[in-house]
CSV table of C-alpha atoms in Angstrom, one decimal:
chain,number,residue,atom,x,y,z
A,1,MET,CA,62.0,254.2,77.4
A,2,ARG,CA,58.6,253.8,79.1
A,3,PHE,CA,58.5,257.1,81.0
A,4,LEU,CA,59.2,260.4,79.1
A,5,PRO,CA,61.0,263.0,81.2
A,6,VAL,CA,58.9,266.1,81.4
A,7,PHE,CA,58.9,269.1,83.8
A,8,LEU,CA,55.6,270.0,85.4
A,9,ASP,CA,54.8,273.7,85.9
A,10,LEU,CA,54.0,273.9,89.6
A,11,LYS,CA,52.6,277.4,89.2
A,12,ALA,CA,49.7,276.1,87.1
A,13,GLY,CA,47.8,274.7,90.1
A,14,PRO,CA,48.0,272.7,93.3
A,15,VAL,CA,49.3,269.1,93.7
A,16,LEU,CA,47.0,266.8,95.6
A,17,LEU,CA,49.0,264.7,98.1
A,18,ILE,CA,47.3,261.7,99.8
A,19,GLY,CA,48.9,259.3,102.3
A,20,ALA,CA,50.1,258.7,105.8
A,21,GLY,CA,53.2,258.6,108.0
A,22,GLU,CA,56.8,259.3,107.0
A,23,LEU,CA,56.2,258.3,103.4
A,24,LEU,CA,53.7,261.2,103.1
A,25,ARG,CA,56.0,263.6,104.9
A,26,ALA,CA,59.0,262.6,102.6
A,27,LYS,CA,57.0,263.3,99.4
A,28,LEU,CA,55.7,266.5,101.0
A,29,ARG,CA,59.3,267.7,101.6
A,30,VAL,CA,60.2,267.0,97.9
A,31,LEU,CA,57.1,269.0,96.6
A,32,ALA,CA,57.6,271.8,99.1
A,33,ALA,CA,61.3,272.2,98.1
A,34,ALA,CA,60.2,272.5,94.5
A,35,GLY,CA,57.9,275.4,95.4
A,36,ALA,CA,54.6,273.5,94.7
A,37,ARG,CA,51.3,274.5,96.1
A,38,ILE,CA,50.1,271.4,97.9
A,39,ARG,CA,46.7,270.1,99.1
A,40,VAL,CA,47.3,267.4,101.7
A,41,HIS,CA,44.9,264.6,102.7
A,42,ALA,CA,46.6,262.9,105.7
A,43,ILE,CA,44.4,259.7,105.9
A,44,ASP,CA,45.8,258.7,109.3
A,45,GLY,CA,44.6,262.0,110.8
A,46,ASN,CA,48.1,263.1,111.8
A,47,GLN,CA,48.4,266.7,110.6
A,48,ASP,CA,51.8,267.3,112.2
A,49,LEU,CA,53.7,267.6,109.0
A,50,GLY,CA,57.0,269.1,110.4
A,51,LEU,CA,57.2,272.0,107.9
A,52,SER,CA,58.7,275.4,108.2
A,53,ALA,CA,56.4,278.4,108.4
A,54,GLU,CA,57.4,279.4,104.9
A,55,ASP,CA,56.5,276.0,103.4
A,56,ALA,CA,53.3,275.7,105.5
A,57,ALA,CA,52.0,278.9,103.9
A,58,ARG,CA,51.8,277.0,100.6
A,59,ILE,CA,50.0,274.0,102.0
A,60,ASP,CA,46.3,273.4,102.5
A,61,ILE,CA,45.2,270.6,105.0
A,62,ALA,CA,42.2,269.1,103.4
A,63,ALA,CA,39.5,267.3,105.3
A,64,GLY,CA,37.0,264.6,104.2
A,65,ASP,CA,37.3,261.6,101.9
A,66,PRO,CA,40.0,262.2,99.2
A,67,LEU,CA,38.0,259.9,96.8
A,68,THR,CA,35.1,262.5,96.8
A,69,ALA,CA,37.3,265.6,96.9
A,70,ASP,CA,36.9,268.4,94.4
A,71,LEU,CA,39.8,268.0,91.8
A,72,SER,CA,39.1,271.1,89.8
A,73,GLY,CA,42.4,272.9,89.2
A,74,VAL,CA,44.6,270.1,90.5
A,75,ILE,CA,47.5,269.4,88.1
A,76,ALA,CA,48.7,266.1,89.6
A,77,ILE,CA,48.0,263.6,92.3
A,78,VAL,CA,50.6,261.9,94.5
A,79,CYS,CA,49.8,259.0,96.8
A,80,ALA,CA,52.4,257.9,99.4
A,81,GLY,CA,51.6,255.4,102.1
A,82,ALA,CA,47.9,255.6,101.1
A,83,GLY,CA,47.3,251.8,100.7
A,84,ASP,CA,44.0,250.9,99.0
A,85,VAL,CA,43.0,254.6,98.9
A,86,GLY,CA,45.9,255.2,96.6
A,87,ILE,CA,44.8,252.5,94.1
A,88,ALA,CA,41.2,253.8,94.1
A,89,MET,CA,42.5,257.4,93.7
A,90,SER,CA,44.6,256.2,90.7
A,91,VAL,CA,41.4,254.9,89.0
A,92,ARG,CA,39.7,258.2,89.5
A,93,ALA,CA,42.6,260.3,88.4
A,94,LYS,CA,43.1,258.3,85.2
A,95,ALA,CA,39.4,258.6,84.4
A,96,LEU,CA,39.8,262.4,84.6
A,97,GLY,CA,43.1,262.4,82.7
A,98,LEU,CA,45.1,263.7,85.6
A,99,PRO,CA,48.7,262.6,86.1
A,100,VAL,CA,48.9,260.3,89.1
A,101,ASN,CA,51.8,258.7,91.1
A,102,VAL,CA,51.2,255.9,93.5
A,103,MET,CA,54.4,255.3,95.4
A,104,ASP,CA,56.2,252.0,94.5
A,105,ASP,CA,53.3,251.0,92.3
A,106,LEU,CA,54.0,251.3,88.6
A,107,GLU,CA,50.8,249.6,87.6
A,108,HIS,CA,48.7,252.4,89.1
A,109,SER,CA,51.0,255.3,88.2
A,110,SER,CA,51.0,257.4,85.1
A,111,PHE,CA,54.2,259.3,86.1
A,112,ILE,CA,57.1,258.5,88.5
A,113,PHE,CA,59.4,260.7,90.6
A,114,PRO,CA,62.9,260.8,89.3
A,115,ALA,CA,66.0,261.3,91.4
A,116,ILE,CA,66.6,265.1,91.2
A,117,VAL,CA,69.8,267.2,91.0
A,118,ASP,CA,68.7,270.7,91.9
A,119,ARG,CA,71.0,273.6,90.9
A,120,GLY,CA,68.4,276.4,90.8
A,121,ASP,CA,67.6,277.1,87.1
A,122,VAL,CA,69.4,273.9,86.2
A,123,VAL,CA,67.6,270.7,87.2
A,124,VAL,CA,68.6,267.2,86.2
A,125,ALA,CA,66.1,264.3,86.5
A,126,VAL,CA,67.4,260.7,86.7
A,127,GLY,CA,65.0,257.8,86.3
A,128,THR,CA,65.2,254.0,85.9
A,129,GLY,CA,61.6,253.5,84.8
A,130,GLY,CA,60.7,252.8,88.4
A,131,THR,CA,62.7,249.6,88.5
A,132,SER,CA,65.5,250.7,90.8
A,133,PRO,CA,65.3,254.0,92.7
A,134,VAL,CA,68.6,253.1,94.4
A,135,VAL,CA,70.4,253.0,91.0
A,136,ALA,CA,68.8,256.4,90.1
A,137,ARG,CA,70.1,257.9,93.4
A,138,ARG,CA,73.6,256.5,92.7
A,139,VAL,CA,73.6,258.1,89.2
A,140,ARG,CA,72.3,261.3,90.8
A,141,GLU,CA,75.2,261.3,93.2
A,142,ARG,CA,77.7,261.0,90.3
A,143,ILE,CA,76.0,263.9,88.5
A,144,GLU,CA,76.0,266.0,91.7
A,145,ALA,CA,79.7,265.5,92.0
A,146,LEU,CA,80.4,266.6,88.4
A,147,LEU,CA,78.1,269.6,88.1
A,148,PRO,CA,79.6,272.9,89.3
A,149,ALA,CA,77.9,274.2,92.4
A,150,ARG,CA,77.1,277.5,90.6
A,151,ILE,CA,75.8,276.0,87.3
A,152,GLY,CA,72.3,277.3,88.1
A,153,GLU,CA,73.8,280.8,88.7
A,154,LEU,CA,75.4,280.6,85.2
A,155,ALA,CA,72.0,279.7,83.7
A,156,GLU,CA,70.4,282.6,85.5
A,157,PHE,CA,73.2,284.9,84.4
A,158,ILE,CA,72.8,283.9,80.8
A,159,GLY,CA,69.0,284.3,81.1
A,160,GLY,CA,69.4,287.9,82.2
A,161,PHE,CA,71.2,288.8,79.0
A,162,ARG,CA,69.6,286.4,76.5
A,163,LYS,CA,66.8,288.6,75.2
A,164,THR,CA,69.1,291.6,74.7
A,165,ILE,CA,71.9,289.6,73.0
A,166,ASN,CA,69.6,287.6,70.8
A,167,GLY,CA,68.0,290.8,69.7
A,168,ARG,CA,71.4,292.0,68.4
A,169,ILE,CA,72.3,288.7,66.6
A,170,ALA,CA,69.8,287.8,63.9
A,171,GLU,CA,71.2,284.4,62.9
A,172,PHE,CA,70.4,281.5,65.2
A,173,PRO,CA,73.7,279.6,64.6
A,174,LEU,CA,75.6,282.8,65.4
A,175,ARG,CA,73.6,283.2,68.6
A,176,ARG,CA,74.5,279.7,69.6
A,177,ARG,CA,78.2,280.3,68.9
A,178,PHE,CA,78.1,283.5,71.0
A,179,TRP,CA,76.7,281.7,74.1
A,180,GLU,CA,79.1,278.8,73.6
A,181,ARG,CA,82.0,281.2,73.7
A,182,VAL,CA,80.6,283.0,76.8
A,183,ILE,CA,79.9,279.8,78.7
A,184,ASP,CA,83.2,278.0,77.8
A,185,GLY,CA,85.4,281.1,78.2
A,186,PRO,CA,86.5,283.4,81.0
A,187,ILE,CA,83.1,285.0,81.5
A,188,GLY,CA,81.5,281.6,82.3
A,189,ALA,CA,84.5,280.7,84.4
A,190,ALA,CA,84.1,283.9,86.4
A,191,VAL,CA,80.4,283.2,87.2
A,192,LEU,CA,81.2,279.6,88.3
A,193,ALA,CA,84.0,281.0,90.5
A,194,GLY,CA,81.5,283.4,92.2
A,195,ARG,CA,82.7,286.6,90.5
A,196,LYS,CA,79.4,287.5,88.9
A,197,GLY,CA,80.2,291.3,88.9
A,198,GLU,CA,83.3,290.7,86.9
A,199,ALA,CA,81.4,288.5,84.4
A,200,ASP,CA,78.6,291.1,84.1
A,201,ALA,CA,81.1,293.8,83.3
A,202,ALA,CA,82.9,291.6,80.7
A,203,LEU,CA,79.7,290.6,78.9
A,204,LYS,CA,78.5,294.2,78.8
A,205,ALA,CA,81.9,295.3,77.3
A,206,ILE,CA,81.3,293.2,74.2
A,207,SER,CA,80.4,295.9,71.8
A,208,ASP,CA,79.8,293.7,68.7
A,209,PRO,CA,78.2,290.4,69.7
A,210,SER,CA,78.2,289.1,66.1
A,211,ALA,CA,81.9,289.8,65.8
A,212,PHE,CA,82.6,288.1,69.1
A,213,ALA,CA,80.7,285.1,68.0
A,214,ARG,CA,82.5,285.0,64.6
A,215,ALA,CA,86.0,285.3,66.1
A,216,ASP,CA,88.1,282.4,64.9
A,217,LYS,CA,90.4,282.6,67.9
A,218,PRO,CA,88.8,281.5,71.2
A,219,GLU,CA,90.0,283.0,74.4
A,220,GLY,CA,92.5,280.7,76.2
A,221,SER,CA,93.0,280.4,79.9
A,222,VAL,CA,95.2,278.5,82.4
A,223,ALA,CA,94.1,276.6,85.5
A,224,LEU,CA,96.7,275.8,88.1
A,225,VAL,CA,95.4,272.5,89.5
A,226,GLY,CA,96.6,270.6,92.6
A,227,ALA,CA,96.6,266.9,91.9
A,228,GLY,CA,97.0,266.0,95.6
A,229,PRO,CA,99.4,263.4,96.9
A,230,GLY,CA,98.6,260.5,94.6
A,231,ASP,CA,95.2,258.9,95.3
A,232,PRO,CA,92.9,259.9,92.4
A,233,ASP,CA,89.9,259.8,94.7
A,234,LEU,CA,91.4,262.8,96.6
A,235,LEU,CA,91.1,265.0,93.5
A,236,THR,CA,88.6,267.8,94.1
A,237,ILE,CA,85.5,267.9,92.0
A,238,LYS,CA,86.7,271.2,90.6
A,239,ALA,CA,90.0,269.7,89.6
A,240,LEU,CA,88.3,266.8,87.9
A,241,ARG,CA,86.2,269.2,85.9
A,242,ALA,CA,89.3,271.1,84.8
A,243,LEU,CA,91.0,267.9,83.6
A,244,GLN,CA,87.9,267.0,81.6
A,245,ASP,CA,87.7,270.4,80.0
A,246,ALA,CA,91.4,270.9,79.2
A,247,ASP,CA,92.8,271.0,75.7
A,248,ILE,CA,96.4,270.6,77.0
A,249,VAL,CA,97.8,269.5,80.4
A,250,PHE,CA,101.4,270.3,81.5
A,251,HIS,CA,102.0,267.9,84.3
A,252,ASP,CA,104.7,267.2,86.9
A,253,GLU,CA,106.5,263.8,86.9
A,254,LEU,CA,105.2,263.1,90.4
A,255,VAL,CA,101.6,263.1,89.3
A,256,SER,CA,100.4,259.5,89.5
A,257,PRO,CA,99.3,257.6,86.4
A,258,GLU,CA,95.9,257.0,88.0
A,259,ILE,CA,95.3,260.8,88.1
A,260,LEU,CA,96.6,261.2,84.6
A,261,ASP,CA,93.9,258.7,83.6
A,262,ARG,CA,91.3,261.2,84.7
A,263,ILE,CA,92.3,263.5,81.9
A,264,ARG,CA,90.0,263.5,78.8
A,265,ARG,CA,91.4,261.0,76.3
A,266,ASP,CA,91.9,263.5,73.4
A,267,THR,CA,93.7,266.1,75.6
A,268,THR,CA,97.4,266.7,74.8
A,269,ARG,CA,99.6,265.7,77.8
A,270,VAL,CA,103.0,267.3,78.2
A,271,PRO,CA,105.4,266.2,81.0
A,272,VAL,CA,107.3,269.2,82.3
A,273,GLY,CA,108.5,268.1,85.7
A,274,ARG,CA,111.7,266.6,86.7
A,275,ARG,CA,113.0,264.2,89.3
A,276,ILE,CA,116.2,264.6,91.4
A,277,GLY,CA,119.2,264.0,89.3
A,278,LYS,CA,117.3,264.3,86.0
A,279,PRO,CA,117.2,267.4,83.8
A,280,GLY,CA,114.0,269.4,83.3
A,281,ILE,CA,112.9,272.1,81.0
A,282,GLY,CA,113.1,274.9,83.6
A,283,GLN,CA,110.4,277.1,85.2
A,284,ASP,CA,110.8,279.9,82.7
A,285,ALA,CA,110.2,277.5,79.8
A,286,ILE,CA,107.2,276.1,81.5
A,287,ASN,CA,105.7,279.6,82.0
A,288,GLN,CA,106.3,280.4,78.3
A,289,ARG,CA,104.7,277.3,77.0
A,290,MET,CA,101.6,277.8,79.1
A,291,ILE,CA,101.3,281.4,77.9
A,292,GLU,CA,101.8,280.4,74.3
A,293,ALA,CA,99.1,277.7,74.6
A,294,ALA,CA,96.6,280.0,76.2
A,295,ARG,CA,97.3,282.7,73.6
A,296,SER,CA,96.5,280.1,70.9
A,297,GLY,CA,93.0,279.8,72.4
A,298,GLN,CA,93.5,276.5,74.4
A,299,ARG,CA,92.2,275.7,77.8
A,300,VAL,CA,95.4,274.9,79.7
A,301,VAL,CA,95.9,273.0,82.9
A,302,ARG,CA,99.1,273.1,84.9
A,303,LEU,CA,98.8,269.9,86.9
A,304,LYS,CA,101.0,269.7,90.0
A,305,GLY,CA,101.4,267.1,92.7
A,306,GLY,CA,100.0,268.3,96.0
A,307,ASP,CA,98.9,271.9,96.1
A,308,PRO,CA,100.2,274.6,93.6
A,309,PHE,CA,101.0,277.0,96.4
A,310,VAL,CA,102.8,274.6,98.7
A,311,PHE,CA,106.4,274.3,97.4
A,312,GLY,CA,104.8,274.0,93.9
A,313,ARG,CA,106.1,277.3,92.4
A,314,GLY,CA,102.5,278.2,91.7
A,315,GLY,CA,103.1,281.8,92.8
A,316,GLU,CA,105.8,282.3,90.2
A,317,GLU,CA,103.5,280.9,87.5
A,318,VAL,CA,100.7,283.2,88.6
A,319,GLU,CA,103.0,286.2,88.3
A,320,ALA,CA,104.0,285.2,84.8
A,321,LEU,CA,100.4,284.7,83.7
A,322,ARG,CA,99.4,288.1,85.2
A,323,ALA,CA,102.3,289.9,83.4
A,324,ALA,CA,101.2,288.2,80.1
A,325,GLY,CA,97.6,289.2,80.6
A,326,ILE,CA,96.4,285.5,80.6
A,327,ALA,CA,93.1,284.6,82.3
A,328,TYR,CA,93.8,282.0,85.0
A,329,SER,CA,92.3,280.2,88.0
A,330,ILE,CA,93.7,278.3,90.9
A,331,ILE,CA,92.3,275.0,92.1
A,332,PRO,CA,93.9,273.9,95.4
A,333,GLY,CA,94.9,270.3,96.1
A,334,ILE,CA,95.6,268.2,99.2
A,335,THR,CA,99.2,268.8,100.0
A,336,ALA,CA,101.4,265.8,100.8
A,337,GLY,CA,101.8,266.9,104.4
A,338,LEU,CA,98.1,266.6,105.1
A,339,GLY,CA,97.7,263.5,102.9
A,340,GLY,CA,100.6,261.7,104.8
A,341,ALA,CA,99.2,262.7,108.2
A,342,ALA,CA,95.8,261.3,107.3
A,343,ASP,CA,97.3,258.2,105.7
A,344,PHE,CA,99.4,257.2,108.7
A,345,GLU,CA,97.1,258.7,111.4
A,346,VAL,CA,99.5,261.4,112.6
A,347,PRO,CA,97.6,264.3,114.0
A,348,LEU,CA,99.7,267.4,113.0
A,349,THR,CA,98.2,269.3,116.0
A,350,TYR,CA,97.3,267.8,119.3
A,351,ARG,CA,95.7,269.6,122.3
A,352,HIS,CA,98.3,270.8,124.8
A,353,GLU,CA,101.0,268.8,122.9
A,354,ALA,CA,101.4,270.3,119.5
A,355,THR,CA,100.0,273.8,118.8
A,356,ARG,CA,102.1,274.9,115.9
A,357,ILE,CA,103.1,273.5,112.4
A,358,THR,CA,105.9,274.5,110.2
A,359,PHE,CA,106.2,273.3,106.6
A,360,LEU,CA,109.6,273.5,104.9
A,361,THR,CA,111.4,272.0,101.9
A,362,ALA,CA,114.9,270.6,101.9
A,363,HIS,CA,115.5,268.3,99.0
A,364,LYS,CA,119.2,269.3,98.7
A,365,ALA,CA,121.8,269.8,101.4
A,366,ARG,CA,122.3,273.4,100.4
A,367,ASP,CA,118.6,274.0,101.2
A,368,THR,CA,119.2,273.1,104.8
A,369,GLU,CA,121.9,275.7,105.1
A,370,ALA,CA,119.3,278.4,104.6
A,371,VAL,CA,117.1,277.1,107.5
A,372,ASP,CA,117.3,278.8,110.9
A,373,TRP,CA,117.1,275.6,112.9
A,374,SER,CA,116.9,277.5,116.2
A,375,THR,CA,113.3,278.5,115.3
A,376,LEU,CA,112.3,274.8,115.1
A,377,THR,CA,113.3,273.6,118.6
A,378,ASP,CA,109.9,274.3,120.3
A,379,THR,CA,108.7,270.8,121.5
A,380,ARG,CA,105.1,271.9,120.8
A,381,MET,CA,105.9,272.5,117.1
A,382,THR,CA,105.3,269.9,114.5
A,383,VAL,CA,107.8,270.2,111.6
A,384,VAL,CA,106.8,268.8,108.2
A,385,VAL,CA,109.7,268.5,105.7
A,386,TYR,CA,109.0,268.0,102.0
A,387,MET,CA,111.5,266.3,99.7
A,388,GLY,CA,113.8,265.6,102.7
A,389,LEU,CA,115.2,262.1,101.9
A,390,THR,CA,118.5,263.2,100.4
A,391,ALA,CA,119.0,266.0,102.9
A,392,ALA,CA,118.0,263.9,105.9
A,393,PRO,CA,121.5,263.8,107.5
A,394,ALA,CA,121.8,267.6,107.3
A,395,ILE,CA,118.3,268.0,108.7
A,396,ARG,CA,119.2,265.7,111.6
A,397,ALA,CA,122.4,267.6,112.2
A,398,GLY,CA,120.8,271.0,112.1
A,399,LEU,CA,118.0,270.2,114.5
A,400,LEU,CA,120.4,268.4,117.0
A,401,ALA,CA,122.9,271.3,116.8
A,402,ALA,CA,120.0,273.8,117.5
A,403,GLY,CA,119.1,271.8,120.6
A,404,ARG,CA,116.2,269.6,119.6
A,405,SER,CA,116.2,266.4,121.6
A,406,PRO,CA,117.7,263.3,119.9
A,407,GLU,CA,114.6,261.4,121.3
A,408,THR,CA,112.2,263.6,119.3
A,409,PRO,CA,109.8,261.3,117.5
A,410,VAL,CA,110.2,261.3,113.7
A,411,GLY,CA,108.3,259.6,110.9
A,412,VAL,CA,109.3,259.1,107.3
A,413,PHE,CA,106.4,258.6,105.0
A,414,ALA,CA,106.8,257.7,101.4
A,415,ARG,CA,104.3,257.7,98.5
A,416,VAL,CA,101.5,258.8,100.8
A,417,THR,CA,97.9,257.9,99.9
A,418,ARG,CA,99.1,255.5,97.2
A,419,PRO,CA,98.8,251.7,97.3
A,420,ASP,CA,102.5,251.3,97.8
A,421,ALA,CA,102.7,253.9,100.6
A,422,GLN,CA,105.4,253.1,103.3
A,423,GLY,CA,106.2,254.5,106.7
A,424,ALA,CA,109.0,254.2,109.2
A,425,VAL,CA,108.8,255.8,112.7
A,426,GLY,CA,111.6,256.3,115.2
A,427,THR,CA,113.5,259.2,116.8
A,428,LEU,CA,115.6,262.0,115.5
A,429,CYS,CA,118.9,260.4,116.2
A,430,ASP,CA,117.8,257.4,114.1
A,431,LEU,CA,116.6,259.5,111.1
A,432,SER,CA,119.2,258.2,108.6
A,433,GLU,CA,118.3,254.6,109.4
A,434,LEU,CA,114.6,255.4,109.0
A,435,VAL,CA,115.3,256.8,105.5
A,436,ARG,CA,117.1,253.6,104.6
A,437,ARG,CA,114.0,251.6,105.4
A,438,ILE,CA,112.0,253.6,102.8
A,439,HIS,CA,112.3,252.3,99.2
A,440,GLY,CA,112.3,255.5,97.4
A,441,GLY,CA,110.2,258.7,97.4
A,442,PRO,CA,108.6,261.0,97.1
A,443,ALA,CA,108.5,261.2,100.9
A,444,ILE,CA,107.8,263.6,103.7
A,445,LEU,CA,109.3,263.8,107.2
A,446,ILE,CA,107.1,264.6,110.2
A,447,ILE,CA,109.1,265.6,113.3
A,448,GLY,CA,107.5,266.2,116.7
A,449,GLU,CA,105.7,264.6,119.6
A,450,VAL,CA,102.6,264.0,117.5
A,451,VAL,CA,104.4,261.1,115.7
A,452,ARG,CA,103.9,259.0,118.8
A,453,HIS,CA,100.2,258.9,117.9
A,454,ALA,CA,100.8,257.4,114.4
A,455,GLY,CA,98.6,254.4,113.5
A,456,SER,CA,99.7,251.2,112.0
A,457,LEU,CA,102.5,251.5,109.4
A,458,ARG,CA,101.4,248.3,107.6
A,459,ARG,CA,98.7,248.3,105.0
A,460,GLU,CA,96.0,245.8,105.8
A,461,THR,CA,95.5,244.4,102.3
A,462,PRO,CA,93.3,241.4,101.8
A,463,GLN,CA,96.5,239.3,101.3
A,464,HIS,CA,97.7,240.4,104.7
A,465,ILE,CA,94.4,239.7,106.4
A,466,ILE,CA,94.2,236.2,104.8
A,467,SER,CA,97.8,235.5,105.9
A,468,ASP,CA,97.0,236.6,109.5
A,469,LEU,CA,94.0,234.3,109.6
A,470,LEU,CA,96.0,231.3,108.3
A,471,ASP,CA,98.7,232.0,110.9
A,472,ALA,CA,96.1,232.2,113.7
A,473,ALA,CA,94.6,228.9,112.5
A,474,GLU,CA,97.9,227.1,112.8
């Protein structure tokens, strides 16, 4: 490690910035965003720096030769687009013991600019020793995706209580345990969810911080997490964090192996879903197992395909958790209807053509008996049917009997967003045949005029493309 990461106190004095053009303005924006006081030497004479009035108030435009400028009080020197002036300035700065950065010139720099993740009181700096700023930016992007948006607010929240709590806990190890329990438990989760008032009240309600820190039994919680339709890259950042933090995950059978691979390796995985024709443990048993795990102090994730609140029985699970007094959170996922529409380019709404959407589930024939099909005959309504393969004949019969045209466009889309996704498009009268073309579910049906806009149903894999080129060559 050639460069030691340090954090410069920008309140200690001004930063001297020397340079020209867009390079100067780019460094100026970085320094201004960090709250620095800045003294600028624009050696090309262009003083149009494009700053807001608030930022401009902290910036002095300096005149004259920067090589003879008064450096008293300056805490660092930055040269961007300064050419030979930057090299000469580096010599002067090093002679005075001042930190200096000459952009893209390691030889004449005593410090470098890292890629920065800024979350208020939480700042992460990523460096590559100046060898590859692009790699540093890519690492920063990964960290940006992993860090909660409110992690800085959590640090600020802890800072507001730290002096008071530390004054009530004499032993340093016990202080550390106290803050670990706060950050990892429901109080920290409340801050990260934007419920700072709730977190504030909960922390103030801790009458004996030492006893809280010594408690052997941590506070458990449950997160209902939507896994989306199958593509692991469609997991939300918040869902990924929950999977990484979980002690135990109760997951549906339809959650793809690629998504299960995102769970932390030492986390207990419990399959609790069921497929059609196969027995499951039942919803009441799932609820009880989640509650027991949370009461034992574990961080529980209930991982569901799609979204927990779209035919996922998430509402029932929330009611059970409420009744048991278990802390919980809900992390939505991309539901299969939206995933399938995007995957096969079917716009669920279309101006002047489709202005309403109805989502329904009908994976058994008896489910279709409860549907009032007469409410689904509007030609400007798109109907999305979940788990409709088995009940497809009853769905077709119900819509036709209610008066929906047999020529209504229909699409059957299976395993949406996954590599083996498959689609078949036709009309309502052909629905049974369309289902036969699909080699197993899970699948959704999309019924309505919007299906006419569907994109290609064939996946353009590299093998397909090569095959097409060979055919064309012949």
